[in-house]
Amino acid sequence: MKRILVSFYLFFLFYSPAGSHSRPPLLFSAETLDPKSFQGIGEVDPKRKESFPTYWGASALTQEDREIQGLKVTIFSLEGGAWIQHKKVKLGANRIEVYGKEAYKAFLKNGVHIEDQENGTVMRAGVGEYDKYSEMVYIKERPRLSFRDKTGKTTVISAKQIDRELSTKITKLHGGVIVNHPEVTIFCSEAVFKESEHLITTDPNPILISKNRYLSGKKLSFYTNESRILLEDNTVLFQSSEETKKDPEGNEKKQTILTILKGDKIESRPNEENDRTVLISGNATVLRKDLKITSDTIESVGKDSRIIKARKNIKVHDRENHLLLSGNVFDYFRNENYLHLTDEGKMEFLEKNSDRVTSTITAQEFERFLDQKETVIRGNIWIKSKSTEAQGEYATYFENEESVTLEGNPRINRSGKILRAGKIVFYPREGRSILTEGVHLGN
């Protein structure tokens, strides 16, 4: 066994032409990472591509020959700013053990720093293992990976162990994975980062947390360059917001409101105004204290869901006012206290104790002004109750009086008799009506 100590800076360049050597034996140290799977000693690796030079150097070098798995191997111990250059990736540590002149394997110890100079990705850890021919790096002891997307936002990923494929730029993260992005934090057990696609995918049941929001689902895809998050299978989003409401005396007070959004798939991304939107598709549902919205698709705009849009097979159950609205196009503007419903729109009045339907109004358009507690109804209005049917062109529903004022050639059918008037006031939960302003019988 011979040792050579070099006290000055040393730089090595070793090159081996393609095909001039067989695959070296697998070597590992009990002090670092667990051994990886490998082919038999001396066998040619059919997956290995053409050989390439590896550069390495340090301030101090110790060289020795060891017998490992029955073979004599030269080991270079680098200390003081030790580094290895693998193509466009630079690996550094306070101490590196290089196996063989070609540096086909190395163990990095005491402060690992790896920089992918082509992609700007940086990895740090306590210890690491490098395999030249599989082009892999494995790091442990508080490992973390950081990168910056095209918008300038930095994402930091930590885990118990990080494995990076240097050729494909695919990183596998194992155990206690935490993805820290300026807009969201993701927790999961396993994840894969595909750098070429700017995509992070996770194992089942990840948890996402952002300001005033908590999301979960079975499958997650995070497109880092777009800040786009896709959750699939049994997805749910919990969101809290502070809203101002009036009490029965008319006094305003702030309340913290919880909104739950769920569906088969949830997609969250910034829109053109850089405002966060959430699109729910497949059994889409929005739940609030006194409101339930279901639809084929629901879109929530803003961090506090200030705008909610729904399309196709919409049902809006207003439990506070005992109303059920349905249609195919729905828009809700919370800040303006305005709701718009159209395309086969329908309003059903429910009994306060049983939710049984007492009366139904169908029309082309419904506009609810929530702060005024009024709903304006337009176009081919048809009111149906147990014993009465009424028609008109426009109407207004007054929530406080629980009455509908029907106008625009209004008429009512009672037991086959058509009654006309300038105005008809209808009480949908009682089934009674009042005709005023020129009442007459006939067509």
Short mmCIF file of C-alpha atoms in Angstrom, two decimals, residues 245-253:
data_model
loop_
_atom_site.label_atom_id
_atom_site.label_comp_id
_atom_site.label_asym_id
_atom_site.label_seq_id
_atom_site.Cartn_x
_atom_site.Cartn_y
_atom_site.Cartn_z
CA LYS A 245 -72.22 40.86 6.37
CA LYS A 246 -75.23 42.69 7.77
CA ASP A 247 -77.07 41.41 10.81
CA PRO A 248 -80.93 41.59 11.04
CA GLU A 249 -80.62 45.14 12.48
CA GLY A 250 -78.60 46.27 9.44
CA ASN A 251 -75.27 46.56 11.24
CA GLU A 252 -72.19 45.42 9.35
CA LYS A 253 -69.76 42.97 10.92
#
